[in-house]
Amino acid sequence: MNMIVCVSRNWGIGKDNQLLFRIPDDMKQFRALTTGKTVVMGHNTLKSLPGGKPLPNRTNIVLSRDPHLQVEGATVCHSVQDVLIKVSALPPSDVFIIGGEAIYKLFLPYCRRALITWVDAAPEADAFFPDLLEHPQWKIRQESDFREHEGLSYQYVEYVNEH
């Protein structure tokens, strides 16, 4: 499985259930990488999506503790094990964990790749991605050159779990 996320300098990913950054090229890359694939998210991430609806042209899985939650256009799972069973027949490269903070932490041990858009800024955040620099099994495979958008400098970094 893969993780895909846009993080700040201090691994922040969101504030008040909203993304910290809206970078058009990053959104395009996210769409290109996840279209036709399976995305796994928490209920709050689902609520933060346009219209609070599942992403189009993807298989959406929502992990929630709410035993009564039903989401039109998505499969609802209630444990990590449920999700792992649902995706077990899929190629791992076709499954993307897309947030939020708790979901990233739960699935970190099960993922092989983390596709990070790293933004050289540190706005206030209340949700964070695990700091991969504190996890020695995660190594940088490749980094893009820095790019700019409206004064923000960012780069794409691919990490691999060598565990």
PDB file of C-alpha atoms in Angstrom:
ATOM      1  CA  MET A   1       0.000   0.000   0.000  1.00  0.00           C
ATOM      2  CA  ASN A   2       0.951   3.625  -0.457  1.00  0.00           C
ATOM      3  CA  MET A   3       0.466   6.795   1.523  1.00  0.00           C
ATOM      4  CA  ILE A   4       0.008  10.074  -0.284  1.00  0.00           C
ATOM      5  CA  VAL A   5       0.073  13.407   1.515  1.00  0.00           C
ATOM      6  CA  CYS A   6       1.135  17.050   1.385  1.00  0.00           C
ATOM      7  CA  VAL A   7       3.083  18.082   4.488  1.00  0.00           C
ATOM      8  CA  SER A   8       4.579  21.239   5.922  1.00  0.00           C
ATOM      9  CA  ARG A   9       8.144  21.607   7.147  1.00  0.00           C
ATOM     10  CA  ASN A  10       7.094  20.170  10.537  1.00  0.00           C
ATOM     11  CA  TRP A  11       4.930  17.363   9.009  1.00  0.00           C
ATOM     12  CA  GLY A  12       1.687  19.317   9.478  1.00  0.00           C
ATOM     13  CA  ILE A  13      -1.144  18.235   7.180  1.00  0.00           C
ATOM     14  CA  GLY A  14      -4.194  20.177   8.280  1.00  0.00           C
ATOM     15  CA  LYS A  15      -5.921  22.717  10.464  1.00  0.00           C
ATOM     16  CA  ASP A  16      -9.609  22.673  11.404  1.00  0.00           C
ATOM     17  CA  ASN A  17     -10.203  19.679   9.087  1.00  0.00           C
ATOM     18  CA  GLN A  18      -8.858  21.566   6.057  1.00  0.00           C
ATOM     19  CA  LEU A  19      -5.650  21.058   4.083  1.00  0.00           C
ATOM     20  CA  LEU A  20      -2.790  23.437   4.856  1.00  0.00           C
ATOM     21  CA  PHE A  21      -1.946  23.967   1.186  1.00  0.00           C
ATOM     22  CA  ARG A  22      -3.789  24.023  -2.127  1.00  0.00           C
ATOM     23  CA  ILE A  23      -1.168  23.628  -4.827  1.00  0.00           C
ATOM     24  CA  PRO A  24      -2.730  22.955  -8.253  1.00  0.00           C
ATOM     25  CA  ASP A  25       0.122  20.727  -9.520  1.00  0.00           C
ATOM     26  CA  ASP A  26      -0.021  18.691  -6.304  1.00  0.00           C
ATOM     27  CA  MET A  27      -3.800  18.250  -6.709  1.00  0.00           C
ATOM     28  CA  LYS A  28      -3.258  17.171 -10.337  1.00  0.00           C
ATOM     29  CA  GLN A  29      -0.616  14.658  -9.285  1.00  0.00           C
ATOM     30  CA  PHE A  30      -2.892  13.304  -6.541  1.00  0.00           C
ATOM     31  CA  ARG A  31      -5.712  12.883  -9.056  1.00  0.00           C
ATOM     32  CA  ALA A  32      -3.429  11.233 -11.644  1.00  0.00           C
ATOM     33  CA  LEU A  33      -1.974   8.764  -9.129  1.00  0.00           C
ATOM     34  CA  THR A  34      -5.247   7.791  -7.431  1.00  0.00           C
ATOM     35  CA  THR A  35      -7.798   7.781 -10.286  1.00  0.00           C
ATOM     36  CA  GLY A  36      -8.931   4.221 -10.963  1.00  0.00           C
ATOM     37  CA  LYS A  37      -7.372   3.055  -7.694  1.00  0.00           C
ATOM     38  CA  THR A  38      -8.597   2.472  -4.129  1.00  0.00           C
ATOM     39  CA  VAL A  39      -8.358   5.264  -1.550  1.00  0.00           C
ATOM     40  CA  VAL A  40      -8.646   4.710   2.205  1.00  0.00           C
ATOM     41  CA  MET A  41      -9.596   7.572   4.496  1.00  0.00           C
ATOM     42  CA  GLY A  42     -11.108   8.408   7.846  1.00  0.00           C
ATOM     43  CA  HIS A  43     -14.569   9.880   8.289  1.00  0.00           C
ATOM     44  CA  ASN A  44     -13.235  13.415   8.901  1.00  0.00           C
ATOM     45  CA  THR A  45     -11.219  13.286   5.683  1.00  0.00           C
ATOM     46  CA  LEU A  46     -14.372  12.240   3.833  1.00  0.00           C
ATOM     47  CA  LYS A  47     -16.246  15.190   5.367  1.00  0.00           C
ATOM     48  CA  SER A  48     -13.472  17.549   4.197  1.00  0.00           C
ATOM     49  CA  LEU A  49     -13.807  16.464   0.546  1.00  0.00           C
ATOM     50  CA  PRO A  50     -15.921  18.522  -1.886  1.00  0.00           C
ATOM     51  CA  GLY A  51     -19.541  18.055  -0.852  1.00  0.00           C
ATOM     52  CA  GLY A  52     -18.410  15.578   1.823  1.00  0.00           C
ATOM     53  CA  LYS A  53     -18.698  12.912  -0.858  1.00  0.00           C
ATOM     54  CA  PRO A  54     -16.367  10.088  -1.933  1.00  0.00           C
ATOM     55  CA  LEU A  55     -13.809  10.885  -4.622  1.00  0.00           C
ATOM     56  CA  PRO A  56     -15.031  10.155  -8.142  1.00  0.00           C
ATOM     57  CA  ASN A  57     -13.461   7.455 -10.329  1.00  0.00           C
ATOM     58  CA  ARG A  58     -11.938   5.662  -7.350  1.00  0.00           C
ATOM     59  CA  THR A  59     -12.976   2.903  -4.974  1.00  0.00           C
ATOM     60  CA  ASN A  60     -13.454   4.735  -1.665  1.00  0.00           C
ATOM     61  CA  ILE A  61     -13.044   3.017   1.700  1.00  0.00           C
ATOM     62  CA  VAL A  62     -13.908   4.967   4.843  1.00  0.00           C
ATOM     63  CA  LEU A  63     -12.610   3.757   8.210  1.00  0.00           C
ATOM     64  CA  SER A  64     -14.916   4.812  11.036  1.00  0.00           C
ATOM     65  CA  ARG A  65     -15.681   3.823  14.618  1.00  0.00           C
ATOM     66  CA  ASP A  66     -19.363   4.655  14.010  1.00  0.00           C
ATOM     67  CA  PRO A  67     -21.081   1.265  13.611  1.00  0.00           C
ATOM     68  CA  HIS A  68     -24.087   2.908  11.900  1.00  0.00           C
ATOM     69  CA  LEU A  69     -22.193   4.999   9.360  1.00  0.00           C
ATOM     70  CA  GLN A  70     -23.263   4.450   5.776  1.00  0.00           C
ATOM     71  CA  VAL A  71     -21.733   6.408   2.909  1.00  0.00           C
ATOM     72  CA  GLU A  72     -23.240   6.333  -0.549  1.00  0.00           C
ATOM     73  CA  GLY A  73     -20.510   5.469  -3.037  1.00  0.00           C
ATOM     74  CA  ALA A  74     -18.083   4.129  -0.431  1.00  0.00           C
ATOM     75  CA  THR A  75     -17.412   1.019   1.600  1.00  0.00           C
ATOM     76  CA  VAL A  76     -17.331   1.619   5.349  1.00  0.00           C
ATOM     77  CA  CYS A  77     -14.939  -0.446   7.462  1.00  0.00           C
ATOM     78  CA  HIS A  78     -14.659  -0.423  11.235  1.00  0.00           C
ATOM     79  CA  SER A  79     -11.111  -1.691  11.810  1.00  0.00           C
ATOM     80  CA  VAL A  80      -7.702  -1.788  10.173  1.00  0.00           C
ATOM     81  CA  GLN A  81      -8.203  -5.541   9.784  1.00  0.00           C
ATOM     82  CA  ASP A  82     -11.480  -4.950   7.878  1.00  0.00           C
ATOM     83  CA  VAL A  83      -9.666  -2.622   5.486  1.00  0.00           C
ATOM     84  CA  LEU A  84      -6.768  -5.047   5.002  1.00  0.00           C
ATOM     85  CA  ILE A  85      -9.240  -7.823   4.142  1.00  0.00           C
ATOM     86  CA  LYS A  86     -11.101  -5.558   1.675  1.00  0.00           C
ATOM     87  CA  VAL A  87      -7.889  -4.660  -0.184  1.00  0.00           C
ATOM     88  CA  SER A  88      -6.162  -8.048   0.094  1.00  0.00           C
ATOM     89  CA  ALA A  89      -7.010  -9.077  -3.491  1.00  0.00           C
ATOM     90  CA  LEU A  90      -5.751  -5.794  -4.966  1.00  0.00           C
ATOM     91  CA  PRO A  91      -2.197  -5.053  -6.068  1.00  0.00           C
ATOM     92  CA  PRO A  92      -0.680  -3.120  -3.139  1.00  0.00           C
ATOM     93  CA  SER A  93       0.423  -0.388  -5.575  1.00  0.00           C
ATOM     94  CA  ASP A  94      -3.274   0.323  -6.294  1.00  0.00           C
ATOM     95  CA  VAL A  95      -4.170   1.231  -2.694  1.00  0.00           C
ATOM     96  CA  PHE A  96      -3.596   4.738  -1.336  1.00  0.00           C
ATOM     97  CA  ILE A  97      -4.023   5.866   2.267  1.00  0.00           C
ATOM     98  CA  ILE A  98      -5.152   9.512   2.025  1.00  0.00           C
ATOM     99  CA  GLY A  99      -5.671  10.591   5.635  1.00  0.00           C
ATOM    100  CA  GLY A 100      -6.157  11.945   8.123  1.00  0.00           C
ATOM    101  CA  GLU A 101      -3.668  11.868  10.956  1.00  0.00           C
ATOM    102  CA  ALA A 102      -5.046   8.826  12.824  1.00  0.00           C
ATOM    103  CA  ILE A 103      -5.464   6.826   9.607  1.00  0.00           C
ATOM    104  CA  TYR A 104      -1.892   7.547   8.509  1.00  0.00           C
ATOM    105  CA  LYS A 105      -0.588   6.392  11.911  1.00  0.00           C
ATOM    106  CA  LEU A 106      -2.678   3.200  11.833  1.00  0.00           C
ATOM    107  CA  PHE A 107      -1.561   2.180   8.341  1.00  0.00           C
ATOM    108  CA  LEU A 108       2.093   3.294   8.486  1.00  0.00           C
ATOM    109  CA  PRO A 109       3.329  -0.258   9.294  1.00  0.00           C
ATOM    110  CA  TYR A 110       1.399  -1.725   6.341  1.00  0.00           C
ATOM    111  CA  CYS A 111       2.627   0.666   3.659  1.00  0.00           C
ATOM    112  CA  ARG A 112       5.607   0.227   1.363  1.00  0.00           C
ATOM    113  CA  ARG A 113       5.706   3.735  -0.130  1.00  0.00           C
ATOM    114  CA  ALA A 114       4.937   7.251   1.032  1.00  0.00           C
ATOM    115  CA  LEU A 115       4.492   9.865  -1.674  1.00  0.00           C
ATOM    116  CA  ILE A 116       5.089  13.171   0.065  1.00  0.00           C
ATOM    117  CA  THR A 117       4.652  16.664  -1.255  1.00  0.00           C
ATOM    118  CA  TRP A 118       6.982  18.544   1.089  1.00  0.00           C
ATOM    119  CA  VAL A 119       6.270  22.271   1.395  1.00  0.00           C
ATOM    120  CA  ASP A 120       8.959  24.557   2.791  1.00  0.00           C
ATOM    121  CA  ALA A 121       6.580  26.440   5.090  1.00  0.00           C
ATOM    122  CA  ALA A 122       5.230  25.862   8.586  1.00  0.00           C
ATOM    123  CA  PRO A 123       1.745  27.297   9.033  1.00  0.00           C
ATOM    124  CA  GLU A 124      -0.143  26.452  12.210  1.00  0.00           C
ATOM    125  CA  ALA A 125      -1.478  22.893  12.093  1.00  0.00           C
ATOM    126  CA  ASP A 126      -3.539  20.656  14.355  1.00  0.00           C
ATOM    127  CA  ALA A 127      -3.089  17.428  12.360  1.00  0.00           C
ATOM    128  CA  PHE A 128       0.241  15.841  11.499  1.00  0.00           C
ATOM    129  CA  PHE A 129       1.709  13.062   9.378  1.00  0.00           C
ATOM    130  CA  PRO A 130       4.181  10.753  11.161  1.00  0.00           C
ATOM    131  CA  ASP A 131       7.690  12.229  10.943  1.00  0.00           C
ATOM    132  CA  LEU A 132       9.360   9.647   8.708  1.00  0.00           C
ATOM    133  CA  LEU A 133      12.789  10.895   9.772  1.00  0.00           C
ATOM    134  CA  GLU A 134      12.028   9.322  13.174  1.00  0.00           C
ATOM    135  CA  HIS A 135      11.340   5.940  11.543  1.00  0.00           C
ATOM    136  CA  PRO A 136      14.693   4.468  10.411  1.00  0.00           C
ATOM    137  CA  GLN A 137      13.031   1.875   8.149  1.00  0.00           C
ATOM    138  CA  TRP A 138      11.709   4.701   5.919  1.00  0.00           C
ATOM    139  CA  LYS A 139      14.303   5.872   3.376  1.00  0.00           C
ATOM    140  CA  ILE A 140      14.136   8.469   0.631  1.00  0.00           C
ATOM    141  CA  ARG A 141      14.095   6.786  -2.790  1.00  0.00           C
ATOM    142  CA  GLN A 142      13.866   9.935  -4.888  1.00  0.00           C
ATOM    143  CA  GLU A 143      13.294  13.671  -4.649  1.00  0.00           C
ATOM    144  CA  SER A 144      12.191  16.124  -7.300  1.00  0.00           C
ATOM    145  CA  ASP A 145      13.683  19.545  -7.781  1.00  0.00           C
ATOM    146  CA  PHE A 146      11.974  22.323  -5.856  1.00  0.00           C
ATOM    147  CA  ARG A 147       9.042  24.040  -7.551  1.00  0.00           C
ATOM    148  CA  GLU A 148       7.175  27.232  -6.725  1.00  0.00           C
ATOM    149  CA  HIS A 149       3.510  28.136  -6.376  1.00  0.00           C
ATOM    150  CA  GLU A 150       2.400  31.566  -5.147  1.00  0.00           C
ATOM    151  CA  GLY A 151       5.549  31.983  -3.090  1.00  0.00           C
ATOM    152  CA  LEU A 152       5.522  28.428  -1.711  1.00  0.00           C
ATOM    153  CA  SER A 153       8.527  26.256  -2.428  1.00  0.00           C
ATOM    154  CA  TYR A 154       7.761  22.529  -2.562  1.00  0.00           C
ATOM    155  CA  GLN A 155       9.113  19.217  -3.805  1.00  0.00           C
ATOM    156  CA  TYR A 156       7.917  15.663  -4.280  1.00  0.00           C
ATOM    157  CA  VAL A 157       9.691  13.076  -2.129  1.00  0.00           C
ATOM    158  CA  GLU A 158       9.186   9.322  -2.393  1.00  0.00           C
ATOM    159  CA  TYR A 159       9.972   7.304   0.722  1.00  0.00           C
ATOM    160  CA  VAL A 160      10.125   3.505   0.835  1.00  0.00           C
ATOM    161  CA  ASN A 161       9.669   1.273   3.852  1.00  0.00           C
ATOM    162  CA  GLU A 162      12.697  -1.034   3.872  1.00  0.00           C
ATOM    163  CA  HIS A 163      11.369  -3.070   6.814  1.00  0.00           C
TER     164      HIS A 163
END
